[in-house]
Each structure stands twice: as C-alpha cells, then as structure tokens.
Amino acid sequence: MKKTLLARWQANFLAGLAVVMPAALSVAVVVWLFGTVSNFTDTLLFFLPRRLTHAQGGTGPMFWYWKLIALGLAVVLIAGVGRITRHYLGRRLISWVDQVILSVPLLNKIYSVLKQVNEAFSLGKKGAFQTVVLVEFPRPGMYALGFVTGEHENEVEEVVGERAVTVFVPTTPNPTSGFLLVVPETQLRRLRMPVGDAVRFIVSVGAITPGSPAPGNATVAGISEGAQPTGTAPGPGPG
C-alpha cells in the first residue's frame, strides 16, 4: 500500500513538473531578457526626474512600468530610424554619421566589424543559418551539428584547394556561443533537418530528437498514469 501511494505521488509530481517546468523556464528567460535589455533602454528616460521614475524617492531601482515604457520608446525610435533610412535625405544622414564614427581611432575598427556583421544578417544573406550540416568535430569519427554561415571563393578556398564553407558549431545548452569552422564542402554532410529542430536538439542536450512529437496533454497523461516509454512490446514468455 505504501509503495503504491509513493508511486502515485511520484507520478503526480512528474506530471506536475512536466507542466510547470517549461512555463517557469519560459517566464525566467523573458524576465532575464527584459532585465538585460532594459539596462540599456532605461537611459532613454534621462529627461524625467529620478524621483518620478525610481523607487525610494529616486535612490532605488526604476519602477517596472517605467522600464516597460522605456522599452516601448526604444522600439518606436528604432522604427523611426528605419523609416528615415528609406528616404534619400535619411540615407545621406546615416552615411554622414558613419563617416564621423569611422574617423574616430579604435572606435572605427569596432564599428566597422559590427556593421558588417549586422548587414550580413539583416539583409537576409542567402544560406546563412538556413542549412543544417554534420561535420566531423572535434576529431574524426565524431560528428557535431552545425549551421552553414557562408560559402567562400577567396583566399580561404585557394589555401584549402577546394570550395570551402564556414560552419558555426554551437555549444549546448547555450547555442549563442560555439566554434567557427572552415570546412571543405566535400567533407560536409548536409541534412534535411529544419533549423528549428536542430536548435531544439542542441538546447535540450540531445533529449529532444528531430521528429519527436510536440509536448501536449498526451505526454502529461502518460506520465501521470506511469506509462512506460514507447518501444517494442516484449514477446510472450516461454511457456
């Protein structure tokens, strides 16, 4: 009896965990992103008195609703800049700002690199992060998932001796960092796997394999009833 009650409690706990964990992690990620971005956007409200926007008479942290207003203001300003750049005078103004920044020592190096990276992604570079591949890494015989970021016909190809591509191999469970590899195209194994499935596979440390059914009520019901993992049913025992 005690064992049965313990098994039921464990099944109920796992079922609850299956429901609560994704929601809790999602909220935590949103809160973290909001806090990180607001550290930059809060400065847009510099023209307001601190005693109005901050707690404890201006000495405490900024109220959350003012942070939200600052974030909304940042979105409006960015959209406004995008609107301006669609016109001739706006493009001339942006070009003038670029020239001013590029004339500043040290800052021009950083700005130039960041601008090139931003243009590569914002202009929708063909093939960038749209193709999933398998590449032998970190040693022959072992494979890692990667994303093709570019195909090159320059000095790299001349040195390699054949067509080469750059592949980003993300780390797990944080795919924002990783390794940049230059790989001969003949050594790549291109996959039909969607990018979204590859990202889920990496973030879940391989627990969510491509083609796995989306989580739903059936999963929770299976856990709560103590369902066994799907597999080949055992045959009848020897008579």
PDB file of C-alpha atoms in Angstrom, residues 1-238:
ATOM      1  CA  MET A   1       0.000   0.000   0.000  1.00  0.00           C
ATOM      2  CA  LYS A   2       2.766   2.419   0.954  1.00  0.00           C
ATOM      3  CA  LYS A   3       4.645   1.568  -2.201  1.00  0.00           C
ATOM      4  CA  THR A   4       1.547   2.223  -4.300  1.00  0.00           C
ATOM      5  CA  LEU A   5       0.964   5.614  -2.664  1.00  0.00           C
ATOM      6  CA  LEU A   6       4.614   6.548  -3.181  1.00  0.00           C
ATOM      7  CA  ALA A   7       4.429   5.538  -6.840  1.00  0.00           C
ATOM      8  CA  ARG A   8       1.287   7.625  -7.331  1.00  0.00           C
ATOM      9  CA  TRP A   9       2.863  10.617  -5.605  1.00  0.00           C
ATOM     10  CA  GLN A  10       5.937  10.287  -7.804  1.00  0.00           C
ATOM     11  CA  ALA A  11       3.797  10.066 -10.953  1.00  0.00           C
ATOM     12  CA  ASN A  12       1.791  13.133  -9.892  1.00  0.00           C
ATOM     13  CA  PHE A  13       4.987  15.053  -9.154  1.00  0.00           C
ATOM     14  CA  LEU A  14       6.478  14.203 -12.555  1.00  0.00           C
ATOM     15  CA  ALA A  15       3.233  15.164 -14.291  1.00  0.00           C
ATOM     16  CA  GLY A  16       3.200  18.497 -12.470  1.00  0.00           C
ATOM     17  CA  LEU A  17       6.868  19.051 -13.233  1.00  0.00           C
ATOM     18  CA  ALA A  18       6.221  18.409 -16.934  1.00  0.00           C
ATOM     19  CA  VAL A  19       3.641  21.207 -16.905  1.00  0.00           C
ATOM     20  CA  VAL A  20       5.336  23.711 -14.598  1.00  0.00           C
ATOM     21  CA  MET A  21       8.952  23.441 -15.753  1.00  0.00           C
ATOM     22  CA  PRO A  22       8.537  24.702 -19.359  1.00  0.00           C
ATOM     23  CA  ALA A  23       6.317  27.567 -18.203  1.00  0.00           C
ATOM     24  CA  ALA A  24       8.674  28.535 -15.371  1.00  0.00           C
ATOM     25  CA  LEU A  25      11.728  28.453 -17.628  1.00  0.00           C
ATOM     26  CA  SER A  26       9.917  30.482 -20.289  1.00  0.00           C
ATOM     27  CA  VAL A  27       8.988  33.159 -17.751  1.00  0.00           C
ATOM     28  CA  ALA A  28      12.545  33.173 -16.383  1.00  0.00           C
ATOM     29  CA  VAL A  29      14.001  33.687 -19.867  1.00  0.00           C
ATOM     30  CA  VAL A  30      11.566  36.516 -20.639  1.00  0.00           C
ATOM     31  CA  VAL A  31      12.329  38.230 -17.317  1.00  0.00           C
ATOM     32  CA  TRP A  32      16.077  37.872 -17.910  1.00  0.00           C
ATOM     33  CA  LEU A  33      15.826  39.288 -21.432  1.00  0.00           C
ATOM     34  CA  PHE A  34      13.664  42.166 -20.237  1.00  0.00           C
ATOM     35  CA  GLY A  35      16.106  42.992 -17.448  1.00  0.00           C
ATOM     36  CA  THR A  36      19.116  42.823 -19.779  1.00  0.00           C
ATOM     37  CA  VAL A  37      17.576  44.996 -22.494  1.00  0.00           C
ATOM     38  CA  SER A  38      16.119  47.482 -20.016  1.00  0.00           C
ATOM     39  CA  ASN A  39      19.602  48.200 -18.668  1.00  0.00           C
ATOM     40  CA  PHE A  40      20.215  49.966 -21.984  1.00  0.00           C
ATOM     41  CA  THR A  41      16.757  51.360 -22.727  1.00  0.00           C
ATOM     42  CA  ASP A  42      16.307  52.898 -19.258  1.00  0.00           C
ATOM     43  CA  THR A  43      18.681  55.702 -20.256  1.00  0.00           C
ATOM     44  CA  LEU A  44      16.095  56.965 -22.764  1.00  0.00           C
ATOM     45  CA  LEU A  45      14.129  58.427 -19.849  1.00  0.00           C
ATOM     46  CA  PHE A  46      17.012  60.659 -18.754  1.00  0.00           C
ATOM     47  CA  PHE A  47      14.839  63.751 -19.182  1.00  0.00           C
ATOM     48  CA  LEU A  48      12.431  62.661 -16.433  1.00  0.00           C
ATOM     49  CA  PRO A  49      13.182  63.331 -12.747  1.00  0.00           C
ATOM     50  CA  ARG A  50      14.501  60.260 -10.925  1.00  0.00           C
ATOM     51  CA  ARG A  51      12.064  60.711  -8.063  1.00  0.00           C
ATOM     52  CA  LEU A  52       9.301  60.066 -10.589  1.00  0.00           C
ATOM     53  CA  THR A  53      10.771  57.015 -12.320  1.00  0.00           C
ATOM     54  CA  HIS A  54      12.685  55.405  -9.447  1.00  0.00           C
ATOM     55  CA  ALA A  55      11.635  53.995  -6.093  1.00  0.00           C
ATOM     56  CA  GLN A  56      12.645  55.398  -2.700  1.00  0.00           C
ATOM     57  CA  GLY A  57      12.466  58.977  -3.848  1.00  0.00           C
ATOM     58  CA  GLY A  58      14.872  58.484  -6.746  1.00  0.00           C
ATOM     59  CA  THR A  59      17.564  56.452  -4.988  1.00  0.00           C
ATOM     60  CA  GLY A  60      16.091  53.000  -5.619  1.00  0.00           C
ATOM     61  CA  PRO A  61      15.641  50.960  -8.797  1.00  0.00           C
ATOM     62  CA  MET A  62      13.423  52.116 -11.638  1.00  0.00           C
ATOM     63  CA  PHE A  63       9.767  51.089 -11.439  1.00  0.00           C
ATOM     64  CA  TRP A  64       8.956  48.184 -13.772  1.00  0.00           C
ATOM     65  CA  TYR A  65       6.283  50.120 -15.650  1.00  0.00           C
ATOM     66  CA  TRP A  66       8.756  52.891 -16.472  1.00  0.00           C
ATOM     67  CA  LYS A  67      11.134  50.201 -17.742  1.00  0.00           C
ATOM     68  CA  LEU A  68       8.336  48.968 -19.980  1.00  0.00           C
ATOM     69  CA  ILE A  69       7.693  52.498 -21.237  1.00  0.00           C
ATOM     70  CA  ALA A  70      11.405  52.951 -21.978  1.00  0.00           C
ATOM     71  CA  LEU A  71      11.440  49.676 -23.911  1.00  0.00           C
ATOM     72  CA  GLY A  72       8.425  50.783 -25.944  1.00  0.00           C
ATOM     73  CA  LEU A  73      10.109  54.122 -26.629  1.00  0.00           C
ATOM     74  CA  ALA A  74      13.213  52.298 -27.880  1.00  0.00           C
ATOM     75  CA  VAL A  75      11.089  50.239 -30.278  1.00  0.00           C
ATOM     76  CA  VAL A  76       9.438  53.406 -31.622  1.00  0.00           C
ATOM     77  CA  LEU A  77      12.793  55.164 -32.069  1.00  0.00           C
ATOM     78  CA  ILE A  78      14.323  52.190 -33.895  1.00  0.00           C
ATOM     79  CA  ALA A  79      11.308  52.009 -36.199  1.00  0.00           C
ATOM     80  CA  GLY A  80      11.648  55.762 -36.774  1.00  0.00           C
ATOM     81  CA  VAL A  81      15.299  55.396 -37.754  1.00  0.00           C
ATOM     82  CA  GLY A  82      14.331  52.617 -40.153  1.00  0.00           C
ATOM     83  CA  ARG A  83      11.680  54.864 -41.653  1.00  0.00           C
ATOM     84  CA  ILE A  84      14.185  57.689 -42.142  1.00  0.00           C
ATOM     85  CA  THR A  85      16.724  55.439 -43.871  1.00  0.00           C
ATOM     86  CA  ARG A  86      14.157  54.608 -46.557  1.00  0.00           C
ATOM     87  CA  HIS A  87      14.409  58.167 -47.900  1.00  0.00           C
ATOM     88  CA  TYR A  88      17.301  59.862 -49.681  1.00  0.00           C
ATOM     89  CA  LEU A  89      17.944  62.520 -47.027  1.00  0.00           C
ATOM     90  CA  GLY A  90      17.834  59.873 -44.320  1.00  0.00           C
ATOM     91  CA  ARG A  91      20.377  57.717 -46.117  1.00  0.00           C
ATOM     92  CA  ARG A  92      22.639  60.740 -46.539  1.00  0.00           C
ATOM     93  CA  LEU A  93      22.343  61.484 -42.823  1.00  0.00           C
ATOM     94  CA  ILE A  94      23.192  57.900 -41.867  1.00  0.00           C
ATOM     95  CA  SER A  95      26.138  57.972 -44.273  1.00  0.00           C
ATOM     96  CA  TRP A  96      27.411  61.157 -42.631  1.00  0.00           C
ATOM     97  CA  VAL A  97      27.121  59.558 -39.164  1.00  0.00           C
ATOM     98  CA  ASP A  98      29.045  56.527 -40.448  1.00  0.00           C
ATOM     99  CA  GLN A  99      31.846  58.757 -41.716  1.00  0.00           C
ATOM    100  CA  VAL A 100      32.073  60.566 -38.383  1.00  0.00           C
ATOM    101  CA  ILE A 101      32.291  57.314 -36.403  1.00  0.00           C
ATOM    102  CA  LEU A 102      34.765  55.767 -38.852  1.00  0.00           C
ATOM    103  CA  SER A 103      37.053  58.767 -38.404  1.00  0.00           C
ATOM    104  CA  VAL A 104      37.493  58.033 -34.686  1.00  0.00           C
ATOM    105  CA  PRO A 105      40.540  55.814 -33.979  1.00  0.00           C
ATOM    106  CA  LEU A 106      39.843  52.411 -32.384  1.00  0.00           C
ATOM    107  CA  LEU A 107      36.091  53.043 -32.448  1.00  0.00           C
ATOM    108  CA  ASN A 108      36.153  52.810 -36.242  1.00  0.00           C
ATOM    109  CA  LYS A 109      37.529  49.252 -36.111  1.00  0.00           C
ATOM    110  CA  ILE A 110      34.835  48.026 -33.736  1.00  0.00           C
ATOM    111  CA  TYR A 111      32.052  49.866 -35.562  1.00  0.00           C
ATOM    112  CA  SER A 112      33.144  48.577 -38.966  1.00  0.00           C
ATOM    113  CA  VAL A 113      33.120  44.938 -37.848  1.00  0.00           C
ATOM    114  CA  LEU A 114      29.763  45.230 -36.064  1.00  0.00           C
ATOM    115  CA  LYS A 115      28.208  46.993 -39.043  1.00  0.00           C
ATOM    116  CA  GLN A 116      29.349  44.268 -41.436  1.00  0.00           C
ATOM    117  CA  VAL A 117      28.002  41.536 -39.147  1.00  0.00           C
ATOM    118  CA  ASN A 118      24.689  43.361 -38.769  1.00  0.00           C
ATOM    119  CA  GLU A 119      24.325  43.833 -42.525  1.00  0.00           C
ATOM    120  CA  ALA A 120      25.093  40.161 -43.150  1.00  0.00           C
ATOM    121  CA  PHE A 121      22.101  39.108 -41.028  1.00  0.00           C
ATOM    122  CA  SER A 122      19.655  41.988 -41.524  1.00  0.00           C
ATOM    123  CA  LEU A 123      19.855  41.775 -45.315  1.00  0.00           C
ATOM    124  CA  GLY A 124      18.968  38.080 -45.234  1.00  0.00           C
ATOM    125  CA  LYS A 125      22.182  36.629 -46.575  1.00  0.00           C
ATOM    126  CA  LYS A 126      21.386  33.578 -48.667  1.00  0.00           C
ATOM    127  CA  GLY A 127      22.097  30.321 -46.889  1.00  0.00           C
ATOM    128  CA  ALA A 128      23.180  31.923 -43.608  1.00  0.00           C
ATOM    129  CA  PHE A 129      21.927  29.730 -40.746  1.00  0.00           C
ATOM    130  CA  GLN A 130      19.444  28.067 -43.110  1.00  0.00           C
ATOM    131  CA  THR A 131      21.285  24.803 -43.736  1.00  0.00           C
ATOM    132  CA  VAL A 132      21.970  22.189 -41.056  1.00  0.00           C
ATOM    133  CA  VAL A 133      25.043  20.024 -41.557  1.00  0.00           C
ATOM    134  CA  LEU A 134      27.018  17.304 -39.841  1.00  0.00           C
ATOM    135  CA  VAL A 135      30.724  17.981 -39.545  1.00  0.00           C
ATOM    136  CA  GLU A 136      33.447  15.800 -38.045  1.00  0.00           C
ATOM    137  CA  PHE A 137      34.270  17.635 -34.837  1.00  0.00           C
ATOM    138  CA  PRO A 138      36.191  17.721 -32.533  1.00  0.00           C
ATOM    139  CA  ARG A 139      38.015  14.749 -34.100  1.00  0.00           C
ATOM    140  CA  PRO A 140      37.499  12.327 -36.986  1.00  0.00           C
ATOM    141  CA  GLY A 141      34.806   9.768 -36.248  1.00  0.00           C
ATOM    142  CA  MET A 142      32.777  12.140 -34.050  1.00  0.00           C
ATOM    143  CA  TYR A 143      30.111  14.406 -35.529  1.00  0.00           C
ATOM    144  CA  ALA A 144      28.566  17.687 -34.423  1.00  0.00           C
ATOM    145  CA  LEU A 145      25.556  19.606 -35.704  1.00  0.00           C
ATOM    146  CA  GLY A 146      26.395  22.900 -37.335  1.00  0.00           C
ATOM    147  CA  PHE A 147      24.903  25.671 -39.451  1.00  0.00           C
ATOM    148  CA  VAL A 148      26.343  26.918 -42.724  1.00  0.00           C
ATOM    149  CA  THR A 149      27.004  30.654 -42.387  1.00  0.00           C
ATOM    150  CA  GLY A 150      28.693  31.349 -45.700  1.00  0.00           C
ATOM    151  CA  GLU A 151      30.335  29.970 -48.810  1.00  0.00           C
ATOM    152  CA  HIS A 152      33.631  31.494 -49.862  1.00  0.00           C
ATOM    153  CA  GLU A 153      35.546  31.880 -53.095  1.00  0.00           C
ATOM    154  CA  ASN A 154      38.584  33.779 -51.879  1.00  0.00           C
ATOM    155  CA  GLU A 155      41.958  33.212 -50.269  1.00  0.00           C
ATOM    156  CA  VAL A 156      40.470  30.567 -47.966  1.00  0.00           C
ATOM    157  CA  GLU A 157      39.436  28.450 -50.939  1.00  0.00           C
ATOM    158  CA  GLU A 158      42.841  28.923 -52.553  1.00  0.00           C
ATOM    159  CA  VAL A 159      44.606  27.667 -49.432  1.00  0.00           C
ATOM    160  CA  VAL A 160      42.241  24.739 -48.867  1.00  0.00           C
ATOM    161  CA  GLY A 161      42.448  23.763 -52.524  1.00  0.00           C
ATOM    162  CA  GLU A 162      38.699  23.305 -53.000  1.00  0.00           C
ATOM    163  CA  ARG A 163      35.401  25.014 -52.335  1.00  0.00           C
ATOM    164  CA  ALA A 164      35.070  25.760 -48.614  1.00  0.00           C
ATOM    165  CA  VAL A 165      32.233  26.904 -46.381  1.00  0.00           C
ATOM    166  CA  THR A 166      32.137  28.383 -42.909  1.00  0.00           C
ATOM    167  CA  VAL A 167      30.185  26.380 -40.347  1.00  0.00           C
ATOM    168  CA  PHE A 168      29.077  27.541 -36.909  1.00  0.00           C
ATOM    169  CA  VAL A 169      29.029  24.690 -34.383  1.00  0.00           C
ATOM    170  CA  PRO A 170      27.063  25.884 -31.321  1.00  0.00           C
ATOM    171  CA  THR A 171      27.668  24.708 -27.787  1.00  0.00           C
ATOM    172  CA  THR A 172      24.994  23.082 -25.659  1.00  0.00           C
ATOM    173  CA  PRO A 173      22.776  24.023 -23.889  1.00  0.00           C
ATOM    174  CA  ASN A 174      23.685  27.654 -24.730  1.00  0.00           C
ATOM    175  CA  PRO A 175      23.753  27.919 -28.542  1.00  0.00           C
ATOM    176  CA  THR A 176      24.835  31.580 -28.546  1.00  0.00           C
ATOM    177  CA  SER A 177      28.473  30.521 -28.230  1.00  0.00           C
ATOM    178  CA  GLY A 178      30.351  27.968 -30.251  1.00  0.00           C
ATOM    179  CA  PHE A 179      33.088  27.321 -32.780  1.00  0.00           C
ATOM    180  CA  LEU A 180      33.607  28.747 -36.259  1.00  0.00           C
ATOM    181  CA  LEU A 181      34.995  26.141 -38.651  1.00  0.00           C
ATOM    182  CA  VAL A 182      36.202  26.437 -42.242  1.00  0.00           C
ATOM    183  CA  VAL A 183      35.345  23.092 -43.826  1.00  0.00           C
ATOM    184  CA  PRO A 184      35.840  21.786 -47.378  1.00  0.00           C
ATOM    185  CA  GLU A 185      32.395  21.313 -48.873  1.00  0.00           C
ATOM    186  CA  THR A 186      33.174  17.692 -49.731  1.00  0.00           C
ATOM    187  CA  GLN A 187      33.582  16.915 -46.016  1.00  0.00           C
ATOM    188  CA  LEU A 188      30.135  18.191 -45.041  1.00  0.00           C
ATOM    189  CA  ARG A 189      27.033  16.074 -44.692  1.00  0.00           C
ATOM    190  CA  ARG A 190      24.046  18.287 -45.429  1.00  0.00           C
ATOM    191  CA  LEU A 191      20.829  17.387 -43.604  1.00  0.00           C
ATOM    192  CA  ARG A 192      17.173  17.984 -44.439  1.00  0.00           C
ATOM    193  CA  MET A 193      16.579  18.742 -40.760  1.00  0.00           C
ATOM    194  CA  PRO A 194      14.768  22.078 -40.184  1.00  0.00           C
ATOM    195  CA  VAL A 195      16.784  24.713 -38.339  1.00  0.00           C
ATOM    196  CA  GLY A 196      14.198  24.812 -35.545  1.00  0.00           C
ATOM    197  CA  ASP A 197      14.559  21.079 -34.899  1.00  0.00           C
ATOM    198  CA  ALA A 198      18.340  21.413 -34.818  1.00  0.00           C
ATOM    199  CA  VAL A 199      18.164  24.244 -32.279  1.00  0.00           C
ATOM    200  CA  ARG A 200      15.798  22.248 -30.048  1.00  0.00           C
ATOM    201  CA  PHE A 201      18.126  19.249 -30.280  1.00  0.00           C
ATOM    202  CA  ILE A 202      21.090  21.383 -29.176  1.00  0.00           C
ATOM    203  CA  VAL A 203      19.314  23.283 -26.395  1.00  0.00           C
ATOM    204  CA  SER A 204      17.836  20.068 -24.945  1.00  0.00           C
ATOM    205  CA  VAL A 205      21.288  18.423 -24.909  1.00  0.00           C
ATOM    206  CA  GLY A 206      20.005  15.826 -27.369  1.00  0.00           C
ATOM    207  CA  ALA A 207      16.942  14.901 -25.304  1.00  0.00           C
ATOM    208  CA  ILE A 208      14.551  16.201 -27.982  1.00  0.00           C
ATOM    209  CA  THR A 209      15.390  14.406 -31.197  1.00  0.00           C
ATOM    210  CA  PRO A 210      14.209  15.683 -34.593  1.00  0.00           C
ATOM    211  CA  GLY A 211      10.762  14.356 -35.377  1.00  0.00           C
ATOM    212  CA  SER A 212       9.744  13.959 -31.729  1.00  0.00           C
ATOM    213  CA  PRO A 213       6.065  14.811 -31.120  1.00  0.00           C
ATOM    214  CA  ALA A 214       5.336  18.176 -29.584  1.00  0.00           C
ATOM    215  CA  PRO A 215       4.577  18.083 -25.855  1.00  0.00           C
ATOM    216  CA  GLY A 216       0.891  18.037 -25.042  1.00  0.00           C
ATOM    217  CA  ASN A 217      -1.789  16.545 -22.874  1.00  0.00           C
ATOM    218  CA  ALA A 218      -0.929  13.046 -24.052  1.00  0.00           C
ATOM    219  CA  THR A 219       2.565  13.375 -22.607  1.00  0.00           C
ATOM    220  CA  VAL A 220       1.256  14.570 -19.263  1.00  0.00           C
ATOM    221  CA  ALA A 221      -1.358  11.847 -19.168  1.00  0.00           C
ATOM    222  CA  GLY A 222       1.276   9.249 -19.929  1.00  0.00           C
ATOM    223  CA  ILE A 223       3.432  10.438 -17.045  1.00  0.00           C
ATOM    224  CA  SER A 224       0.560  10.679 -14.585  1.00  0.00           C
ATOM    225  CA  GLU A 225      -0.527   7.142 -15.345  1.00  0.00           C
ATOM    226  CA  GLY A 226       3.003   5.801 -15.095  1.00  0.00           C
ATOM    227  CA  ALA A 227       3.179   4.953 -18.787  1.00  0.00           C
ATOM    228  CA  GLN A 228       6.300   3.206 -19.942  1.00  0.00           C
ATOM    229  CA  PRO A 229       8.451   4.606 -22.778  1.00  0.00           C
ATOM    230  CA  THR A 230       7.258   3.625 -26.219  1.00  0.00           C
ATOM    231  CA  GLY A 231       9.210   0.751 -27.689  1.00  0.00           C
ATOM    232  CA  THR A 232       8.968  -2.763 -28.974  1.00  0.00           C
ATOM    233  CA  ALA A 233       6.482  -4.708 -26.960  1.00  0.00           C
ATOM    234  CA  PRO A 234       8.039  -7.730 -25.267  1.00  0.00           C
ATOM    235  CA  GLY A 235       7.009 -11.061 -26.703  1.00  0.00           C
ATOM    236  CA  PRO A 236       5.276 -13.735 -24.684  1.00  0.00           C
ATOM    237  CA  GLY A 237       7.488 -15.544 -22.243  1.00  0.00           C
ATOM    238  CA  PRO A 238       8.401 -19.165 -22.644  1.00  0.00           C
TER     239      PRO A 238
END
